[in-house]
mmCIF file of C-alpha atoms in Angstrom:
data_model
loop_
_atom_site.group_PDB
_atom_site.id
_atom_site.type_symbol
_atom_site.label_atom_id
_atom_site.label_comp_id
_atom_site.label_asym_id
_atom_site.label_seq_id
_atom_site.Cartn_x
_atom_site.Cartn_y
_atom_site.Cartn_z
ATOM 1 C CA UNK A 23 -11.875 -0.237 -21.324
ATOM 2 C CA UNK A 24 -10.613 2.137 -18.903
ATOM 3 C CA UNK A 25 -14.102 2.453 -17.896
ATOM 4 C CA UNK A 26 -13.530 -1.427 -16.304
ATOM 5 C CA UNK A 27 -9.770 -0.924 -15.105
ATOM 6 C CA UNK A 28 -11.389 2.053 -13.074
ATOM 7 C CA UNK A 29 -13.966 0.461 -11.502
ATOM 8 C CA UNK A 30 -10.857 -2.035 -10.976
ATOM 9 C CA UNK A 31 -9.452 0.186 -9.429
ATOM 10 C CA UNK A 32 -11.387 2.601 -7.387
ATOM 11 C CA UNK A 33 -12.717 -0.378 -5.676
ATOM 12 C CA UNK A 34 -9.747 -2.769 -4.444
ATOM 13 C CA UNK A 35 -8.584 1.203 -3.300
ATOM 14 C CA UNK A 36 -11.473 1.071 -1.557
ATOM 15 C CA UNK A 37 -11.233 -2.502 0.228
ATOM 16 C CA UNK A 38 -6.845 -1.823 1.261
ATOM 17 C CA UNK A 39 -7.599 1.641 1.787
ATOM 18 C CA UNK A 40 -10.720 1.863 3.852
ATOM 19 C CA UNK A 41 -13.276 3.525 1.739
ATOM 20 C CA UNK A 42 -16.098 1.062 1.835
ATOM 21 C CA UNK A 43 -19.683 2.992 1.423
ATOM 22 C CA UNK A 44 -20.178 2.235 4.558
ATOM 23 C CA UNK A 45 -17.819 3.145 6.340
ATOM 24 C CA UNK A 46 -16.158 6.636 3.915
ATOM 25 C CA UNK A 47 -17.798 8.920 5.858
ATOM 26 C CA UNK A 48 -16.704 7.951 9.655
ATOM 27 C CA UNK A 49 -13.440 6.954 9.116
ATOM 28 C CA UNK A 50 -10.414 8.855 9.925
ATOM 29 C CA UNK A 51 -6.926 7.971 8.500
ATOM 30 C CA UNK A 52 -4.118 6.502 11.578
ATOM 31 C CA UNK A 53 -1.307 5.516 12.191
ATOM 32 C CA UNK A 54 -2.059 3.321 14.881
ATOM 33 C CA UNK A 55 -2.410 -0.644 14.299
ATOM 34 C CA UNK A 56 -5.877 -1.959 16.279
ATOM 35 C CA UNK A 57 -5.811 -5.338 17.790
ATOM 36 C CA UNK A 58 -9.298 -6.109 17.701
ATOM 37 C CA UNK A 59 -9.267 -8.502 20.716
ATOM 38 C CA UNK A 60 -9.204 -5.645 22.706
ATOM 39 C CA UNK A 61 -11.856 -2.887 20.869
ATOM 40 C CA UNK A 62 -14.541 -5.582 19.652
ATOM 41 C CA UNK A 63 -14.852 -9.497 21.503
ATOM 42 C CA UNK A 64 -13.795 -10.938 24.194
ATOM 43 C CA UNK A 65 -13.143 -13.975 24.345
ATOM 44 C CA UNK A 66 -10.213 -14.410 21.739
ATOM 45 C CA UNK A 67 -7.751 -14.347 23.952
ATOM 46 C CA UNK A 68 -4.930 -11.729 23.887
ATOM 47 C CA UNK A 69 -2.079 -11.171 22.351
ATOM 48 C CA UNK A 70 1.338 -11.048 24.523
ATOM 49 C CA UNK A 71 4.960 -11.242 23.879
ATOM 50 C CA UNK A 72 6.241 -14.528 22.256
ATOM 51 C CA UNK A 73 2.844 -15.500 21.892
ATOM 52 C CA UNK A 74 2.618 -16.570 17.883
ATOM 53 C CA UNK A 75 4.090 -19.464 17.071
ATOM 54 C CA UNK A 76 1.684 -19.844 14.337
ATOM 55 C CA UNK A 77 0.669 -17.039 12.363
ATOM 56 C CA UNK A 78 -1.826 -16.931 9.505
ATOM 57 C CA UNK A 79 -1.353 -13.835 7.221
ATOM 58 C CA UNK A 80 -4.596 -11.801 5.553
ATOM 59 C CA UNK A 81 -2.314 -9.410 3.771
ATOM 60 C CA UNK A 82 0.312 -9.958 2.158
ATOM 61 C CA UNK A 83 2.439 -7.709 3.881
ATOM 62 C CA UNK A 84 2.283 -8.842 7.310
ATOM 63 C CA UNK A 85 3.315 -11.933 5.179
ATOM 64 C CA UNK A 86 5.981 -10.952 4.157
ATOM 65 C CA UNK A 87 6.994 -9.303 7.703
ATOM 66 C CA UNK A 88 6.242 -12.021 9.438
ATOM 67 C CA UNK A 89 8.670 -13.713 6.687
ATOM 68 C CA UNK A 90 11.401 -12.209 6.812
ATOM 69 C CA UNK A 91 11.020 -11.902 11.120
ATOM 70 C CA UNK A 92 10.617 -15.467 11.563
ATOM 71 C CA UNK A 93 10.503 -17.662 8.238
ATOM 72 C CA UNK A 94 9.474 -21.070 10.481
ATOM 73 C CA UNK A 95 6.029 -18.401 12.037
ATOM 74 C CA UNK A 96 4.068 -17.990 8.909
ATOM 75 C CA UNK A 97 1.966 -21.096 7.845
ATOM 76 C CA UNK A 98 -0.742 -19.596 5.818
ATOM 77 C CA UNK A 99 -0.896 -17.399 3.530
ATOM 78 C CA UNK A 100 -2.953 -14.635 1.019
ATOM 79 C CA UNK A 101 -2.946 -16.183 -2.473
ATOM 80 C CA UNK A 102 -0.833 -12.986 -3.682
ATOM 81 C CA UNK A 103 0.258 -12.341 -7.401
ATOM 82 C CA UNK A 104 3.278 -10.843 -5.556
ATOM 83 C CA UNK A 105 4.467 -14.117 -3.444
ATOM 84 C CA UNK A 106 4.096 -16.390 -7.705
ATOM 85 C CA UNK A 107 8.491 -16.398 -7.590
ATOM 86 C CA UNK A 108 9.498 -16.187 -4.078
ATOM 87 C CA UNK A 109 10.584 -19.273 -3.672
ATOM 88 C CA UNK A 110 10.141 -18.523 0.765
ATOM 89 C CA UNK A 111 6.352 -19.135 -0.120
ATOM 90 C CA UNK A 112 6.940 -21.738 -2.473
ATOM 91 C CA UNK A 113 5.394 -24.256 0.003
ATOM 92 C CA UNK A 114 3.457 -21.725 2.700
ATOM 93 C CA UNK A 115 -0.867 -23.173 1.971
ATOM 94 C CA UNK A 116 -3.084 -20.140 -0.020
ATOM 95 C CA UNK A 117 -6.274 -19.389 1.913
ATOM 96 C CA UNK A 118 -7.153 -16.343 0.022
ATOM 97 C CA UNK A 119 -6.192 -16.116 -4.244
ATOM 98 C CA UNK A 120 -6.905 -12.770 -5.967
ATOM 99 C CA UNK A 121 -9.505 -10.422 -3.907
ATOM 100 C CA UNK A 122 -11.918 -13.455 -2.637
ATOM 101 C CA UNK A 123 -12.269 -14.257 1.208
ATOM 102 C CA UNK A 124 -10.070 -16.491 3.011
ATOM 103 C CA UNK A 125 -11.265 -20.200 3.099
ATOM 104 C CA UNK A 126 -11.750 -20.445 6.775
ATOM 105 C CA UNK A 127 -12.394 -23.730 6.331
ATOM 106 C CA UNK A 128 -8.648 -23.319 5.117
ATOM 107 C CA UNK A 129 -6.928 -21.523 7.808
ATOM 108 C CA UNK A 130 -8.704 -23.052 10.921
ATOM 109 C CA UNK A 131 -6.790 -26.417 9.907
ATOM 110 C CA UNK A 132 -3.723 -24.648 10.225
ATOM 111 C CA UNK A 133 -4.183 -24.287 14.059
ATOM 112 C CA UNK A 134 -2.750 -20.098 14.548
ATOM 113 C CA UNK A 135 -2.533 -18.586 17.869
ATOM 114 C CA UNK A 136 -2.720 -15.499 15.310
ATOM 115 C CA UNK A 137 -4.915 -14.759 12.716
ATOM 116 C CA UNK A 138 -3.712 -10.804 10.870
ATOM 117 C CA UNK A 139 -5.891 -9.034 8.500
ATOM 118 C CA UNK A 140 -5.720 -5.660 6.883
ATOM 119 C CA UNK A 141 -8.283 -2.709 8.068
ATOM 120 C CA UNK A 142 -10.783 -2.111 5.817
ATOM 121 C CA UNK A 143 -10.615 -5.874 3.709
ATOM 122 C CA UNK A 144 -10.455 -8.622 6.837
ATOM 123 C CA UNK A 145 -12.571 -6.948 9.015
ATOM 124 C CA UNK A 146 -15.712 -9.568 8.189
ATOM 125 C CA UNK A 147 -13.597 -12.537 8.234
ATOM 126 C CA UNK A 148 -11.383 -11.217 11.541
ATOM 127 C CA UNK A 149 -14.285 -11.144 13.201
ATOM 128 C CA UNK A 150 -15.425 -15.122 12.363
ATOM 129 C CA UNK A 151 -11.536 -15.984 13.549
ATOM 130 C CA UNK A 152 -12.191 -14.149 17.297
ATOM 131 C CA UNK A 153 -15.729 -15.555 17.533
ATOM 132 C CA UNK A 154 -14.054 -19.507 17.631
ATOM 133 C CA UNK A 155 -11.706 -17.747 20.373
ATOM 134 C CA UNK A 156 -8.977 -17.294 17.377
ATOM 135 C CA UNK A 157 -6.377 -14.056 18.595
ATOM 136 C CA UNK A 158 -6.359 -11.400 15.049
ATOM 137 C CA UNK A 159 -4.725 -8.672 15.180
ATOM 138 C CA UNK A 160 -5.954 -6.328 12.269
ATOM 139 C CA UNK A 161 -3.109 -4.353 10.086
ATOM 140 C CA UNK A 162 -3.403 -0.215 8.533
ATOM 141 C CA UNK A 163 -0.153 0.674 6.917
ATOM 142 C CA UNK A 164 -0.451 3.869 5.606
ATOM 143 C CA UNK A 165 2.483 6.403 6.110
ATOM 144 C CA UNK A 166 6.389 5.829 7.006
ATOM 145 C CA UNK A 167 5.826 5.663 10.431
ATOM 146 C CA UNK A 168 2.916 3.471 11.076
ATOM 147 C CA UNK A 169 5.331 0.531 8.764
ATOM 148 C CA UNK A 170 7.497 0.505 11.373
ATOM 149 C CA UNK A 171 4.910 0.297 14.001
ATOM 150 C CA UNK A 172 3.719 -2.597 12.334
ATOM 151 C CA UNK A 173 7.209 -4.109 12.150
ATOM 152 C CA UNK A 174 8.065 -3.320 16.051
ATOM 153 C CA UNK A 175 3.975 -4.816 16.262
ATOM 154 C CA UNK A 176 5.675 -7.780 14.588
ATOM 155 C CA UNK A 177 8.352 -8.271 16.069
ATOM 156 C CA UNK A 178 6.814 -8.940 19.716
ATOM 157 C CA UNK A 179 4.580 -10.672 18.897
ATOM 158 C CA UNK A 180 6.404 -14.008 17.360
ATOM 159 C CA UNK A 181 9.028 -12.885 20.109
ATOM 160 C CA UNK A 182 11.598 -12.123 16.888
ATOM 161 C CA UNK A 183 13.787 -9.055 16.542
ATOM 162 C CA UNK A 184 13.377 -5.777 14.418
ATOM 163 C CA UNK A 185 16.278 -3.835 14.012
ATOM 164 C CA UNK A 186 18.291 -5.248 11.411
ATOM 165 C CA UNK A 187 14.503 -5.189 9.097
ATOM 166 C CA UNK A 188 14.211 -1.720 9.991
ATOM 167 C CA UNK A 189 18.028 -1.168 9.424
ATOM 168 C CA UNK A 190 16.425 -2.172 5.473
ATOM 169 C CA UNK A 191 13.806 0.508 6.332
ATOM 170 C CA UNK A 192 15.910 3.445 6.024
ATOM 171 C CA UNK A 193 18.033 2.405 3.369
ATOM 172 C CA UNK A 194 15.541 3.445 1.342
ATOM 173 C CA UNK A 195 14.597 6.775 1.557
ATOM 174 C CA UNK A 196 17.374 9.138 0.800
ATOM 175 C CA UNK A 197 20.389 10.283 3.003
ATOM 176 C CA UNK A 198 19.803 13.903 2.065
ATOM 177 C CA UNK A 199 16.541 15.808 1.800
ATOM 178 C CA UNK A 200 17.275 18.241 -1.413
ATOM 179 C CA UNK A 201 14.936 20.649 -2.775
ATOM 180 C CA UNK A 202 11.697 19.209 -4.736
ATOM 181 C CA UNK A 203 9.987 19.041 -7.612
ATOM 182 C CA UNK A 204 6.539 19.831 -7.886
ATOM 183 C CA UNK A 205 4.722 16.658 -7.988
ATOM 184 C CA UNK A 206 1.524 14.843 -9.074
ATOM 185 C CA UNK A 207 0.397 11.088 -8.553
ATOM 186 C CA UNK A 208 -2.323 10.186 -11.297
ATOM 187 C CA UNK A 209 -3.650 6.319 -10.780
ATOM 188 C CA UNK A 210 -6.747 7.527 -12.981
ATOM 189 C CA UNK A 211 -8.154 9.413 -16.074
ATOM 190 C CA UNK A 212 -11.403 8.878 -15.109
ATOM 191 C CA UNK A 213 -12.062 11.098 -12.763
ATOM 192 C CA UNK A 214 -8.896 12.569 -12.266
ATOM 193 C CA UNK A 215 -7.404 10.220 -9.488
ATOM 194 C CA UNK A 216 -4.265 11.605 -6.748
ATOM 195 C CA UNK A 217 -3.396 10.441 -3.620
ATOM 196 C CA UNK A 218 -2.670 13.789 -0.460
ATOM 197 C CA UNK A 219 -0.992 13.670 2.020
ATOM 198 C CA UNK A 220 -3.417 10.814 4.427
ATOM 199 C CA UNK A 221 -2.091 7.921 2.396
ATOM 200 C CA UNK A 222 0.744 5.331 1.300
ATOM 201 C CA UNK A 223 1.494 7.339 -1.303
ATOM 202 C CA UNK A 224 1.606 11.022 -0.372
ATOM 203 C CA UNK A 225 3.718 10.034 2.093
ATOM 204 C CA UNK A 226 6.484 8.488 0.826
ATOM 205 C CA UNK A 227 5.973 11.260 -2.405
ATOM 206 C CA UNK A 228 6.694 13.520 1.806
ATOM 207 C CA UNK A 229 9.716 11.797 2.340
ATOM 208 C CA UNK A 230 10.879 11.849 -0.631
ATOM 209 C CA UNK A 231 10.953 15.850 -0.578
ATOM 210 C CA UNK A 232 8.865 15.807 -4.028
ATOM 211 C CA UNK A 233 6.179 18.819 -3.563
ATOM 212 C CA UNK A 234 3.298 16.414 -3.899
ATOM 213 C CA UNK A 235 0.430 19.174 -5.640
ATOM 214 C CA UNK A 236 -2.654 17.361 -3.762
ATOM 215 C CA UNK A 237 -0.677 17.262 -0.570
ATOM 216 C CA UNK A 238 -3.527 19.504 1.190
ATOM 217 C CA UNK A 239 -6.507 18.981 -1.342
ATOM 218 C CA UNK A 240 -9.192 16.944 0.878
ATOM 219 C CA UNK A 241 -12.178 16.586 -1.563
ATOM 220 C CA UNK A 242 -15.359 13.981 -1.799
ATOM 221 C CA UNK A 243 -13.864 11.333 -3.151
ATOM 222 C CA UNK A 244 -15.193 7.937 -2.640
ATOM 223 C CA UNK A 245 -11.449 6.937 -2.029
ATOM 224 C CA UNK A 246 -9.379 7.141 1.474
ATOM 225 C CA UNK A 247 -6.640 9.384 1.419
ATOM 226 C CA UNK A 248 -7.057 10.460 -2.179
ATOM 227 C CA UNK A 249 -9.184 13.824 -3.833
ATOM 228 C CA UNK A 250 -10.483 14.413 -7.220
ATOM 229 C CA UNK A 251 -9.118 17.424 -9.523
ATOM 230 C CA UNK A 252 -10.452 19.139 -12.821
ATOM 231 C CA UNK A 253 -7.938 19.133 -15.673
ATOM 232 C CA UNK A 254 -7.820 23.275 -15.163
ATOM 233 C CA UNK A 255 -6.897 22.200 -11.955
ATOM 234 C CA UNK A 256 -4.446 20.198 -13.026
ATOM 235 C CA UNK A 257 -2.916 22.561 -15.479
ATOM 236 C CA UNK A 258 -2.703 25.694 -13.202
ATOM 237 C CA UNK A 259 -1.014 24.083 -10.948
ATOM 238 C CA UNK A 260 1.397 22.833 -13.194
ATOM 239 C CA UNK A 261 3.601 20.549 -12.482
ATOM 240 C CA UNK A 262 7.359 19.323 -13.110
ATOM 241 C CA UNK A 263 7.312 15.526 -12.385
ATOM 242 C CA UNK A 264 4.176 13.584 -12.616
ATOM 243 C CA UNK A 265 3.569 10.304 -11.370
ATOM 244 C CA UNK A 266 0.445 8.430 -12.831
ATOM 245 C CA UNK A 267 0.318 3.965 -11.360
ATOM 246 C CA UNK A 268 -0.390 1.160 -13.409
ATOM 247 C CA UNK A 269 -4.153 -0.996 -12.738
ATOM 248 C CA UNK A 270 -3.427 -3.271 -10.192
ATOM 249 C CA UNK A 271 -3.908 -5.942 -12.175
ATOM 250 C CA UNK A 272 -2.999 -5.981 -15.613
ATOM 251 C CA UNK A 273 0.052 -5.346 -17.134
ATOM 252 C CA UNK A 274 0.056 -2.917 -19.722
ATOM 253 C CA UNK A 275 2.143 0.207 -19.048
ATOM 254 C CA UNK A 276 0.076 2.347 -21.359
ATOM 255 C CA UNK A 277 -2.927 2.263 -20.850
ATOM 256 C CA UNK A 278 -3.349 5.530 -18.387
ATOM 257 C CA UNK A 279 -0.724 7.606 -20.605
ATOM 258 C CA UNK A 280 -2.499 6.250 -23.176
ATOM 259 C CA UNK A 281 -6.136 7.623 -21.624
ATOM 260 C CA UNK A 282 -3.771 10.769 -20.553
ATOM 261 C CA UNK A 283 -2.327 12.247 -23.848
ATOM 262 C CA UNK A 284 -5.843 11.986 -24.987
ATOM 263 C CA UNK A 285 -6.711 14.915 -22.904
ATOM 264 C CA UNK A 286 -6.383 18.853 -24.346
ATOM 265 C CA UNK A 287 -4.346 19.532 -21.493
ATOM 266 C CA UNK A 288 -1.211 16.659 -21.491
ATOM 267 C CA UNK A 289 0.381 18.360 -23.483
ATOM 268 C CA UNK A 290 0.434 21.949 -22.270
ATOM 269 C CA UNK A 291 2.129 20.123 -18.962
ATOM 270 C CA UNK A 292 5.762 20.926 -17.889
ATOM 271 C CA UNK A 293 6.485 17.329 -16.530
ATOM 272 C CA UNK A 294 4.819 15.875 -20.359
ATOM 273 C CA UNK A 295 7.357 18.534 -22.766
ATOM 274 C CA UNK A 296 10.177 17.460 -20.583
ATOM 275 C CA UNK A 297 9.586 13.608 -20.683
ATOM 276 C CA UNK A 298 9.413 13.971 -17.020
ATOM 277 C CA UNK A 299 6.980 11.431 -16.828
ATOM 278 C CA UNK A 300 7.345 8.404 -15.283
ATOM 279 C CA UNK A 301 4.851 5.099 -14.967
ATOM 280 C CA UNK A 302 4.863 3.233 -11.080
ATOM 281 C CA UNK A 303 2.991 -0.500 -9.809
ATOM 282 C CA UNK A 304 0.340 0.021 -7.676
ATOM 283 C CA UNK A 305 3.103 -2.026 -5.073
ATOM 284 C CA UNK A 306 4.667 -0.557 -3.328
ATOM 285 C CA UNK A 307 3.652 3.025 -4.182
ATOM 286 C CA UNK A 308 -0.695 2.643 -3.626
ATOM 287 C CA UNK A 309 -0.873 -0.524 -2.086
ATOM 288 C CA UNK A 310 2.759 -1.332 -0.001
ATOM 289 C CA UNK A 311 2.371 -5.030 -1.059
ATOM 290 C CA UNK A 312 5.820 -6.471 -0.109
ATOM 291 C CA UNK A 313 9.359 -4.980 1.478
ATOM 292 C CA UNK A 314 10.193 -5.584 -2.139
ATOM 293 C CA UNK A 315 8.139 -3.640 -3.935
ATOM 294 C CA UNK A 316 8.153 -1.183 -1.234
ATOM 295 C CA UNK A 317 12.171 -0.824 -2.067
ATOM 296 C CA UNK A 318 11.410 -1.089 -5.642
ATOM 297 C CA UNK A 319 9.215 1.754 -5.337
ATOM 298 C CA UNK A 320 11.890 4.272 -3.237
ATOM 299 C CA UNK A 321 14.617 3.663 -5.664
ATOM 300 C CA UNK A 322 11.812 4.173 -8.579
ATOM 301 C CA UNK A 323 10.910 7.720 -6.301
ATOM 302 C CA UNK A 324 14.699 8.625 -6.262
ATOM 303 C CA UNK A 325 15.492 7.883 -10.103
ATOM 304 C CA UNK A 326 12.132 10.493 -10.848
ATOM 305 C CA UNK A 327 12.826 12.899 -7.889
ATOM 306 C CA UNK A 328 16.784 13.327 -7.875
ATOM 307 C CA UNK A 329 17.695 13.619 -11.264
ATOM 308 C CA UNK A 330 18.435 17.576 -12.669
ATOM 309 C CA UNK A 331 15.524 19.118 -14.962
ATOM 310 C CA UNK A 332 16.326 18.306 -19.114
ATOM 311 C CA UNK A 333 18.068 15.935 -17.916
#
């Protein structure tokens, strides 16, 4: 069961963080928002201020941002579990479900003047839509600054004011920096996989002044922004706080924790001894997912990192 979870987790991580086998060795983390209509296809219209009035979003984060900037501009979204109980998206057509590719016929039928995809995941459908002359935008959010820049970019395209949303983002972060605890975030057991500073999770930890043990490590992990660690390395670092991440599919909070409890080194760690092990959802910490997911992750980080040792 753990192997099955790992394979699904790695597959989703790789698709979102530009780590597909064919490109993992050449792509580098960046805050740049790429507009493929400018770089790979000359047939699509150039995007300009206020040009987008019918937007289809192939990523949950872009769909959420657009809907918060101007609900009337979003006409199609990806079928994400994050929106299952969200009334804002109740009547908006789904063009995909889960990790399935989007149905391009459904996308075209919505007559969009902009389709937004996630770089590394939506590249193929975006290229096909370009060939049909539909304006497209590929985005990548792997740090806080790129989240803000994406919000500003989308606001320009749909002629909306980004400031209220940007102001809300600021409320998620700690007001006063504090001396952080040594921290290790883990997303899998075999291999032991942790985010470095070139990932959304790593950057978020830095925003909360956590001393991320894996921040400056580099390795041969197949997942961009993540490194593999040995049990010896974890024991040597001996973090004060450990954050475990739920698998992207599944509802069990105990899975990874129960698995790690079987490791000989686990009970020797000070985080374990001091009961400073916290379980987070995949959305918000590993994959930004949505604004609410980000806010929840930030609230959890405040609780995990700003509490005194032993309390």
